[in-house]
mmCIF file of C-alpha atoms in Angstrom:
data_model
loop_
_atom_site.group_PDB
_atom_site.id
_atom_site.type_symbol
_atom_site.label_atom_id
_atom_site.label_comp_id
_atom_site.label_asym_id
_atom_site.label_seq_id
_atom_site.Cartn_x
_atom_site.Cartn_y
_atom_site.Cartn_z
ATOM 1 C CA UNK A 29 56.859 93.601 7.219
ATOM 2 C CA UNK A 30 57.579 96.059 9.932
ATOM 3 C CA UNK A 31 55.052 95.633 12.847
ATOM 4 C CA UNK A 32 54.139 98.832 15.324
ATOM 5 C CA UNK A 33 52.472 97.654 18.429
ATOM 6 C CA UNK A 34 50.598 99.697 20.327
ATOM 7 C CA UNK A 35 50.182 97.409 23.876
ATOM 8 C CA UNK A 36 52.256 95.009 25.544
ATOM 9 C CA UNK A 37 52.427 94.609 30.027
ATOM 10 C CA UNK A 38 55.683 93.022 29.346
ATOM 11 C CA UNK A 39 57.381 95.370 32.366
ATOM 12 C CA UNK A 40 54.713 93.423 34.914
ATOM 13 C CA UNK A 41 57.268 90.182 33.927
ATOM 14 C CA UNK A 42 60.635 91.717 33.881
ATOM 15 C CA UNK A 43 63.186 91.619 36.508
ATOM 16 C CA UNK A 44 64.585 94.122 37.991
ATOM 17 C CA UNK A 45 67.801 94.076 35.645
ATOM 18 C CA UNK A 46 65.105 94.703 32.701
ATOM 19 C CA UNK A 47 66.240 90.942 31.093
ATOM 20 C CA UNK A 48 64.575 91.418 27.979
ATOM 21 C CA UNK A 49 66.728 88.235 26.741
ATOM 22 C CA UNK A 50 66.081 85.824 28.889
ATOM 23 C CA UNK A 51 62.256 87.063 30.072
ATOM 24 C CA UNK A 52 59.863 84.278 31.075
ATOM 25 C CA UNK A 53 56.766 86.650 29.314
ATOM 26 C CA UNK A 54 55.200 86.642 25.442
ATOM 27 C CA UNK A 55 57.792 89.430 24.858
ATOM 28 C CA UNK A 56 61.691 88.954 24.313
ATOM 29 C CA UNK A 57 64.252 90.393 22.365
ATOM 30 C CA UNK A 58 64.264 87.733 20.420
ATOM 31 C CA UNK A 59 61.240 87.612 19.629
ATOM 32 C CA UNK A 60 60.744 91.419 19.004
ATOM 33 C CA UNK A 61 63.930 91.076 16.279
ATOM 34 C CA UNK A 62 62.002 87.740 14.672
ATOM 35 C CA UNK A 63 58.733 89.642 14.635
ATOM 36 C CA UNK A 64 60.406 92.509 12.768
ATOM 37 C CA UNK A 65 58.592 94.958 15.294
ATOM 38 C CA UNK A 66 59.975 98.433 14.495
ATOM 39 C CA UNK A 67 58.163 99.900 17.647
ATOM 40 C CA UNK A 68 56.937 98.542 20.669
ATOM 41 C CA UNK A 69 54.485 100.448 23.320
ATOM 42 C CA UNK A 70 55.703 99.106 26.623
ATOM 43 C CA UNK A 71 52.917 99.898 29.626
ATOM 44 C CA UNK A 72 53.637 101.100 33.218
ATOM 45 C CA UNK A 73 49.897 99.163 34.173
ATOM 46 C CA UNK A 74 48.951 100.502 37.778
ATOM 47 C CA UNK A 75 45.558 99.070 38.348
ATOM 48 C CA UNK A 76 44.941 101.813 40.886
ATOM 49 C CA UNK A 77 41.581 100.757 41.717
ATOM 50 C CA UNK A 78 42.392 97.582 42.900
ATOM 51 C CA UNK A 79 43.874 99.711 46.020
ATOM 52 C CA UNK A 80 41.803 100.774 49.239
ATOM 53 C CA UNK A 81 41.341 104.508 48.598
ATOM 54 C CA UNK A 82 43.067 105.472 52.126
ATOM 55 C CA UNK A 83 46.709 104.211 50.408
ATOM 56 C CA UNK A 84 45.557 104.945 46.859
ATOM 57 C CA UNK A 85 47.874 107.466 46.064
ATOM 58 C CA UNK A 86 50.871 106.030 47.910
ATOM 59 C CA UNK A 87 50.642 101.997 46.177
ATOM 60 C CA UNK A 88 49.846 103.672 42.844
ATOM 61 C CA UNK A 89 53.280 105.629 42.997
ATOM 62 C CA UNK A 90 54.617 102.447 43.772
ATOM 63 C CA UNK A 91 53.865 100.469 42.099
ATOM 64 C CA UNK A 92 54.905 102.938 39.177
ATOM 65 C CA UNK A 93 58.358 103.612 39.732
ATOM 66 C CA UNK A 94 58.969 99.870 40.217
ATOM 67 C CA UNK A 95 57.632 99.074 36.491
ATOM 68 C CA UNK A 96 59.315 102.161 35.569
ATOM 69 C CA UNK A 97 62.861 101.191 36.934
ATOM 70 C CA UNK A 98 62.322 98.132 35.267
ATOM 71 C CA UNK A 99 61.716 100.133 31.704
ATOM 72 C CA UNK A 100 64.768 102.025 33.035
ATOM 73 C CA UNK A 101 67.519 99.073 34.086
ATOM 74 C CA UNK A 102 65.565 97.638 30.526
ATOM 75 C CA UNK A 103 66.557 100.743 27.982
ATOM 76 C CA UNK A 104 70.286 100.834 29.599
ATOM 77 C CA UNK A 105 70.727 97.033 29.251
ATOM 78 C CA UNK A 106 70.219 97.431 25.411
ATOM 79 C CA UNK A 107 71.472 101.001 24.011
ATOM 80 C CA UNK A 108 72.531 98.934 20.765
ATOM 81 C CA UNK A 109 68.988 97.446 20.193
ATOM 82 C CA UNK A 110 66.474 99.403 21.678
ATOM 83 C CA UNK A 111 65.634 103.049 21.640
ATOM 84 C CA UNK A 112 63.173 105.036 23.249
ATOM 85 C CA UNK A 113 60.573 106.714 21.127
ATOM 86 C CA UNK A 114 60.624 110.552 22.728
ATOM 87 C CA UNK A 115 59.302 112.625 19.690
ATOM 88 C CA UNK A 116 58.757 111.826 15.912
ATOM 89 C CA UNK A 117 62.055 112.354 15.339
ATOM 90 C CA UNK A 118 62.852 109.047 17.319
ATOM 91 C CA UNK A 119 61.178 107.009 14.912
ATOM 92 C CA UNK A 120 62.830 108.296 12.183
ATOM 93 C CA UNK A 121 66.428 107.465 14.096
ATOM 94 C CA UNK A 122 65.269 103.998 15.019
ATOM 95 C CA UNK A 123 64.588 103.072 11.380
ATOM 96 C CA UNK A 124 67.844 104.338 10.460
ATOM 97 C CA UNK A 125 69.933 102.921 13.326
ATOM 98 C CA UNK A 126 67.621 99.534 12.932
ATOM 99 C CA UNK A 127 66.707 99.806 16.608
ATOM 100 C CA UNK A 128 63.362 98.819 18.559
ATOM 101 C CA UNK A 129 61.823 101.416 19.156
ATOM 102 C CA UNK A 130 60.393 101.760 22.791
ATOM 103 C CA UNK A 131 57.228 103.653 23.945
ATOM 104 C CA UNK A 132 56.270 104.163 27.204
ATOM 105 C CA UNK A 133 52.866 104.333 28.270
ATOM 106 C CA UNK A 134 50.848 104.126 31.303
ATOM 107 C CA UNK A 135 47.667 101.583 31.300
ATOM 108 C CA UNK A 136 45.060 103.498 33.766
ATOM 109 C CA UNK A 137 45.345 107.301 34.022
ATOM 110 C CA UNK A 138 44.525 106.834 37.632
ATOM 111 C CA UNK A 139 47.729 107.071 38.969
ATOM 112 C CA UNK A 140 47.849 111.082 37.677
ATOM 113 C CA UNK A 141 45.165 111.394 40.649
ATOM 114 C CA UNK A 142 43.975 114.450 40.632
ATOM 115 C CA UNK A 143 46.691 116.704 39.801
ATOM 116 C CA UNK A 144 47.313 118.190 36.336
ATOM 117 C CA UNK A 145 50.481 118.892 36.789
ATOM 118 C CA UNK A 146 51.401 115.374 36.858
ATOM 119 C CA UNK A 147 51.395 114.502 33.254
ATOM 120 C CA UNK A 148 54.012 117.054 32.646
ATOM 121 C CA UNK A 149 56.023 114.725 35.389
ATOM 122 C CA UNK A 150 55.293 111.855 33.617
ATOM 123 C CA UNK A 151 56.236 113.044 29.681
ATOM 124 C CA UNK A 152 59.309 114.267 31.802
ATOM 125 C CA UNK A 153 59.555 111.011 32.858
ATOM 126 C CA UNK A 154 59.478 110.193 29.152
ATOM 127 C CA UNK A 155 55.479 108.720 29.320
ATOM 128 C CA UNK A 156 53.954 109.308 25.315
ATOM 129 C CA UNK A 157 50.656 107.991 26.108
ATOM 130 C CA UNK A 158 48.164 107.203 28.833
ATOM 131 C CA UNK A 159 45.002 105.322 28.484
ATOM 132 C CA UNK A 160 42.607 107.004 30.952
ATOM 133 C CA UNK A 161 41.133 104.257 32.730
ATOM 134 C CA UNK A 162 41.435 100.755 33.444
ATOM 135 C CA UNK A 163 38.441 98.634 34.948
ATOM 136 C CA UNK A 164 37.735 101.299 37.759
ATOM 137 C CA UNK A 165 36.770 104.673 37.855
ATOM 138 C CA UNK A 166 38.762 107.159 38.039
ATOM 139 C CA UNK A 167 39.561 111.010 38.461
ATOM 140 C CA UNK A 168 39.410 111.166 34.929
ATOM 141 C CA UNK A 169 36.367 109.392 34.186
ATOM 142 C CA UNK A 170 34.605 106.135 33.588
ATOM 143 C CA UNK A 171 35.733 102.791 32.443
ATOM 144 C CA UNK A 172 33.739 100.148 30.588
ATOM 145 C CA UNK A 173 31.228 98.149 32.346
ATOM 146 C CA UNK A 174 28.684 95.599 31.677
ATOM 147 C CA UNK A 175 26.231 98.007 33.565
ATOM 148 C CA UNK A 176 24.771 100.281 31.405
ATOM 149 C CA UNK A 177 24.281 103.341 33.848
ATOM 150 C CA UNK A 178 27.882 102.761 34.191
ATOM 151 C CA UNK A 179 28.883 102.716 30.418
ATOM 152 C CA UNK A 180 26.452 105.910 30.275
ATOM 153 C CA UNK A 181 28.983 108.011 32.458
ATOM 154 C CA UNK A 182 31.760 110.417 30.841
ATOM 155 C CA UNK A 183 34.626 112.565 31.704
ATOM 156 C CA UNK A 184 35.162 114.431 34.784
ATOM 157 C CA UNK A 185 35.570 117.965 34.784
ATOM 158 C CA UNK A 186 39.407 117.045 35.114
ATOM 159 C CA UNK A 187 39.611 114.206 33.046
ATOM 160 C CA UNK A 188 38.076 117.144 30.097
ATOM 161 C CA UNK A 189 41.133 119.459 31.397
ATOM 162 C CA UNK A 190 43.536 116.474 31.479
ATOM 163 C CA UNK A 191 42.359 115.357 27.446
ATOM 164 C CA UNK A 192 43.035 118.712 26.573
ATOM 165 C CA UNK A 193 46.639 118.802 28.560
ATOM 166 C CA UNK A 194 47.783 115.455 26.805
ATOM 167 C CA UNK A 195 47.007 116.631 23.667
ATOM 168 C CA UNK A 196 48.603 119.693 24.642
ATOM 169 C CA UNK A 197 52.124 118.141 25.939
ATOM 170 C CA UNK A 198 52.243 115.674 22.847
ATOM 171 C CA UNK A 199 50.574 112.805 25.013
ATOM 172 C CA UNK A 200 48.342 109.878 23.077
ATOM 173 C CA UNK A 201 45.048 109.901 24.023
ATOM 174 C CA UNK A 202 44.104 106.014 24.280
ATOM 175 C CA UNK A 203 40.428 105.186 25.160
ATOM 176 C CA UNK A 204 40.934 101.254 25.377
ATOM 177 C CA UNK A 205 39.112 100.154 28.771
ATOM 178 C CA UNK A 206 36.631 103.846 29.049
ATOM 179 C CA UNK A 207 32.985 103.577 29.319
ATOM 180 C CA UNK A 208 30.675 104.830 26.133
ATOM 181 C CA UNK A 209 30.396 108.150 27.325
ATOM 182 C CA UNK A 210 33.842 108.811 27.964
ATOM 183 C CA UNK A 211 34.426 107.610 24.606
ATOM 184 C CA UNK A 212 32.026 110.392 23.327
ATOM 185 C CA UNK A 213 33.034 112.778 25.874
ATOM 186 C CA UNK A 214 36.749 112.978 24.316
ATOM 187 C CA UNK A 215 35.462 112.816 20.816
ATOM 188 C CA UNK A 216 33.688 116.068 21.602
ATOM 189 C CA UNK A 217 36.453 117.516 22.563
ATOM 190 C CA UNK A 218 39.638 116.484 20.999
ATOM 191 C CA UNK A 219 41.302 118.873 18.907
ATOM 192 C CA UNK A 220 43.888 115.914 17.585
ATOM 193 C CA UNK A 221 43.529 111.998 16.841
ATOM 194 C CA UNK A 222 43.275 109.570 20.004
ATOM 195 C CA UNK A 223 43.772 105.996 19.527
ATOM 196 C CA UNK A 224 42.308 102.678 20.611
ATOM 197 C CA UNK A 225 45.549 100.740 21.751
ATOM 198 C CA UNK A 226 43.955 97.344 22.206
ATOM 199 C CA UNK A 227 40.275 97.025 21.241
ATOM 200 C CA UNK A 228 38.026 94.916 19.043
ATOM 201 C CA UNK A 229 34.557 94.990 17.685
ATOM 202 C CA UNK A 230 31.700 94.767 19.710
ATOM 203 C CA UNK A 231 29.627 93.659 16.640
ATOM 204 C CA UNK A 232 31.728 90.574 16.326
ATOM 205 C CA UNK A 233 31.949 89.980 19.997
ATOM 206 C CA UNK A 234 30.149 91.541 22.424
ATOM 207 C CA UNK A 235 31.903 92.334 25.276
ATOM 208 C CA UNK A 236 31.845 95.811 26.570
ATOM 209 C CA UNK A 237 35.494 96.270 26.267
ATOM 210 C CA UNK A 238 34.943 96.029 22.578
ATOM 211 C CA UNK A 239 33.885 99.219 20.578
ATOM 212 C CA UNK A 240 30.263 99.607 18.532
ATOM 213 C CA UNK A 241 30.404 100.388 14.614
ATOM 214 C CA UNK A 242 29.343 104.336 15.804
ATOM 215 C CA UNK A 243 32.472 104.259 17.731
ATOM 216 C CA UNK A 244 34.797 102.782 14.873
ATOM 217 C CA UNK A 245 33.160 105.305 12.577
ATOM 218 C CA UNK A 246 33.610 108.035 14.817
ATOM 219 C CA UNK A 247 37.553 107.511 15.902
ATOM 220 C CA UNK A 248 38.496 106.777 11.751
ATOM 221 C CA UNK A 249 36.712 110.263 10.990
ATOM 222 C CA UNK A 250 39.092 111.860 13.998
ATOM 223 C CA UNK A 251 42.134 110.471 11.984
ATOM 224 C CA UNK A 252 42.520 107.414 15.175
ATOM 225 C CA UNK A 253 43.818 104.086 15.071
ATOM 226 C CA UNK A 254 42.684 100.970 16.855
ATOM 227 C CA UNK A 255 44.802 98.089 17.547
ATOM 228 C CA UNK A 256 43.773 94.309 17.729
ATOM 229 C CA UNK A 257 43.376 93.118 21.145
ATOM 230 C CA UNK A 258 44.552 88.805 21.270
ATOM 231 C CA UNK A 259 42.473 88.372 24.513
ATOM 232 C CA UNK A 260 40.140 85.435 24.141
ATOM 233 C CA UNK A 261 36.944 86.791 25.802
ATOM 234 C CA UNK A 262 37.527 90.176 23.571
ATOM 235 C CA UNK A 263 37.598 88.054 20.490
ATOM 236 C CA UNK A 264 34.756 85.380 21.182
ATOM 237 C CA UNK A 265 32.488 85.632 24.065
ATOM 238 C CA UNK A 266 33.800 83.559 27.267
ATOM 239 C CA UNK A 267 36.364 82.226 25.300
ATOM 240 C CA UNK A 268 39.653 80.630 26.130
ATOM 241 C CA UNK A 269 41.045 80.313 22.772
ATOM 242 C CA UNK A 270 42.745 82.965 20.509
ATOM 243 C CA UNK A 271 42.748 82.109 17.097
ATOM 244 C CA UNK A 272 44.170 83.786 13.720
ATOM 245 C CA UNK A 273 40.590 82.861 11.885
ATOM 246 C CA UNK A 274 39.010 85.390 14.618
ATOM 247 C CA UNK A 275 40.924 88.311 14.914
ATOM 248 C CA UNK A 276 40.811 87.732 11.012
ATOM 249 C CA UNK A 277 36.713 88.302 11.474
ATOM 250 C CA UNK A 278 37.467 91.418 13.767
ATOM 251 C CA UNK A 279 39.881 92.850 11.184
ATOM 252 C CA UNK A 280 37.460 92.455 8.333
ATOM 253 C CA UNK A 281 34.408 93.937 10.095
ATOM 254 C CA UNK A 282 36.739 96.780 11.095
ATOM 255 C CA UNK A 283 37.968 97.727 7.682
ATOM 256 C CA UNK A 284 34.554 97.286 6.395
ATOM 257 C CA UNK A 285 32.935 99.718 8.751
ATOM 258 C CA UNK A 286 35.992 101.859 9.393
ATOM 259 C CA UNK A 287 38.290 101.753 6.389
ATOM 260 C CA UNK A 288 41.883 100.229 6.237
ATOM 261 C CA UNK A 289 43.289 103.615 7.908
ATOM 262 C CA UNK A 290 41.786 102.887 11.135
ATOM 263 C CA UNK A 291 43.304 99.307 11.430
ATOM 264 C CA UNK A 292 46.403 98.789 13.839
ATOM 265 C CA UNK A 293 48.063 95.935 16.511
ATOM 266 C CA UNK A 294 47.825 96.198 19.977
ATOM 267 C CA UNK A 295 48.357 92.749 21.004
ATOM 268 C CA UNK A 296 48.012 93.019 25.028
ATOM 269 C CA UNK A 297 51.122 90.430 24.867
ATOM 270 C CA UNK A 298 52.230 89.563 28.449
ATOM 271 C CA UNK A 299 48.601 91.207 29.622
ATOM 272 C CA UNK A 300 46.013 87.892 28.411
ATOM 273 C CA UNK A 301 46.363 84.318 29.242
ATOM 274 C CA UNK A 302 44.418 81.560 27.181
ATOM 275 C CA UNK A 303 45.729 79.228 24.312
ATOM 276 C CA UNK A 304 47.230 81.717 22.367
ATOM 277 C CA UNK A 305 47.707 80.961 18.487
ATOM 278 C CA UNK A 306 49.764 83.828 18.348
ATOM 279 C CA UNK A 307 51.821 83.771 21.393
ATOM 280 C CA UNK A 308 54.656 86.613 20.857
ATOM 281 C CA UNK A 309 55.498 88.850 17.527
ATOM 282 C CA UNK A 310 57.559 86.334 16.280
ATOM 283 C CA UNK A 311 53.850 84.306 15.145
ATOM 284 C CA UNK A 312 53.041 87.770 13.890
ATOM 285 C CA UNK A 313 53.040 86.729 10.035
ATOM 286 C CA UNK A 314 50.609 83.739 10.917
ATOM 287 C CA UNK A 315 48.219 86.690 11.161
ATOM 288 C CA UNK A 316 49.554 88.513 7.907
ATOM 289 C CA UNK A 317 49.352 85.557 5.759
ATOM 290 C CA UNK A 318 45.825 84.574 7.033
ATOM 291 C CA UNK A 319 44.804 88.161 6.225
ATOM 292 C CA UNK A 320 46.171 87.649 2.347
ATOM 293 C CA UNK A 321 44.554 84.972 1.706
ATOM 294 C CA UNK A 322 40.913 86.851 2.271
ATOM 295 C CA UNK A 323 42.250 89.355 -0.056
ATOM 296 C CA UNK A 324 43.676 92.126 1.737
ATOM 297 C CA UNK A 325 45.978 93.829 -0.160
ATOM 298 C CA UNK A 326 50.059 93.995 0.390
ATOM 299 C CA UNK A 327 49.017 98.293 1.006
ATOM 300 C CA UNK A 328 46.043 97.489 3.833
ATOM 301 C CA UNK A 329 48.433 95.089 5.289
ATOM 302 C CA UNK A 330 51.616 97.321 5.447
ATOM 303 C CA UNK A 331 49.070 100.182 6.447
ATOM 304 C CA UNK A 332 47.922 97.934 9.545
ATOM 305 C CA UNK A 333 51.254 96.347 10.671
ATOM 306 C CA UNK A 334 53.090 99.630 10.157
ATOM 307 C CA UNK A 335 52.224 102.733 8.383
ATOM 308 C CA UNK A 336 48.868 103.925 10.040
ATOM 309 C CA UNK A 337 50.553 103.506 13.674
ATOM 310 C CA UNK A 338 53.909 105.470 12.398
ATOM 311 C CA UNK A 339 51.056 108.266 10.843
ATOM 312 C CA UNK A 340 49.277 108.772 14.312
ATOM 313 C CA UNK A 341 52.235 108.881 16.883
ATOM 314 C CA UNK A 342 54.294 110.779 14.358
ATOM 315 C CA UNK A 343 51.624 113.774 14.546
ATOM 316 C CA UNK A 344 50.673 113.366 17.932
ATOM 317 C CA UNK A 345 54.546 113.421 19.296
ATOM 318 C CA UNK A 346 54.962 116.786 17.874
ATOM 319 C CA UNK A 347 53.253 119.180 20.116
ATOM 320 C CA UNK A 348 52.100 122.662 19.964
#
């Protein structure tokens, strides 16, 4: 079974020589060939808040182009296994050339700052989706928080004019990490699908990061995907175990209040730490087969691992 996955910060553990081979992370070449992953969203994670906001701007740029020369020396150490995924027309190549496809993404939208004129730099750059915050606010807008005048904020003016410019360009729109109200902020207003890259349900866990059955509801009825998050705490409250027989109680719930076109991976592989049942894509199938057995069928199954994924990006990669 082909596998599409949405989230990995595999570039935070690379070396500078982008040593997919012989990298100490969840994420190898290896394992991406066992796993039978077809494409693979690779992040450029800038935490930008974690910064003092007088060298903001110059340690998110940074901190940026080193994960992204690492992507770089990473893509032209493998030209006869990987590919990058540029437009739709990139995953059709990969599947004939039986290359990984690679996506670049960018985990926290706060290193656009407050220029629009940015994200063309970045899809220059080759950048197909951003998620628009991370644990700190941002220009753009709000991120989750267990405060709930927190999770009550939305979108900036320029994080509405930024949504509208990614969808514009032929940019994903990933809301893993917003608060609430930026989660209904770009519903209002998006004009394509967004995605979830790596979020669960917050009526099987409750953690904030997690999304509510309104929210599921509302991003299948936009034609968006969300992918399963591994993290412990996202899958059982202050937990420090990931197991198959959760994310299996997550997946359920999801289809149930979703449907099976809203289901996806986005395993945050090389981003959680715990004791990890599934510890790279080559475990993968544990997942699959543990799915089976409660009855999903062989179409839900290829829909989650493969086909639902290939239907968003495919659309969304082809701009106006």
């Amino acid at each position: 079974m082909k596998v599409i996955d949405l989230h990995c910060d595999t570039l935070l553990k690379l070396n500078k020589e982008g040593n997919l081979k012989n990298a100490k992370g969840m994420i190898t070449l290896d394992g991406l060939k066992k796993g039978q992953v077809a494409v693979q969203c690779f992040a450029d994670f800038v935490p930008t808040g974690i910064f003092p906001k007088r060298i903001r701007t110059i340690a998110s740029e940074r901190m940026f182009q080193t994960l992204y020369k690492r992507y770089l020396a990473m893509m032209e150490r493998y030209p006869d296994e990987l590919l990058p995924i540029l437009s739709s027309e990139d995953i059709q190549r990969a599947e004939r050339e039986q290359k990984i496809g690679v996506l670049l993404t960018i985990e926290d939208g706060g290193v656009i700052g407050d220029k629009l004129e940015n994200l063309k730099k970045f899809y220059n750059m080759g950048v197909r989706l951003v998620t628009l915050t991370w644990n700190h606010p941002n220009f753009i807008g709000y991120p989750n928080s267990s405060d709930p005048n927190l999770m009550k904020l939305g979108l900036t003016d320029f994080g509405r004019s930024a949504v509208r410019e990614m969808e514009r360009l032929g940019i994903i729109v990933d809301i893993s990490h917003v608060s609430d109200g930026v989660f209904y902020d770009v519903a209002e207003i998006a004009e394509k699908p967004f995605i979830a890259s790596h979020s669960n349900s917050r009526a099987v866990c409750g953690h904030p990061r997690n999304m509510s059955d309104e929210m599921i509801r509302i991003l299948a009825d936009k034609g968006g995907i969300m992918g399963l998050n591994l993290c412990p705490v996202f899958l059982k409250e202050g937990s420090r175990e990931s197991r198959v027989e959760e994310m299996v109680s997550h997946i359920l719930h999801i289809r149930n209040t979703g449907g099976s076109e809203v289901l996806a991976l986005g395993s945050d592989f090389d981003g959680i730490t715990g004791d990890l049942e599934i510890k790279g894509p080559q475990d993968w199938e544990l997942l699959y087969h543990a799915l089976k057995k409660k009855g999903m069928t062989e179409r839900e199954l290829e829909q989650m691992w493969y086909g639902n994924a290939r239907r968003v990006i495919t659309e969304l990669l082809n701009a106006d």
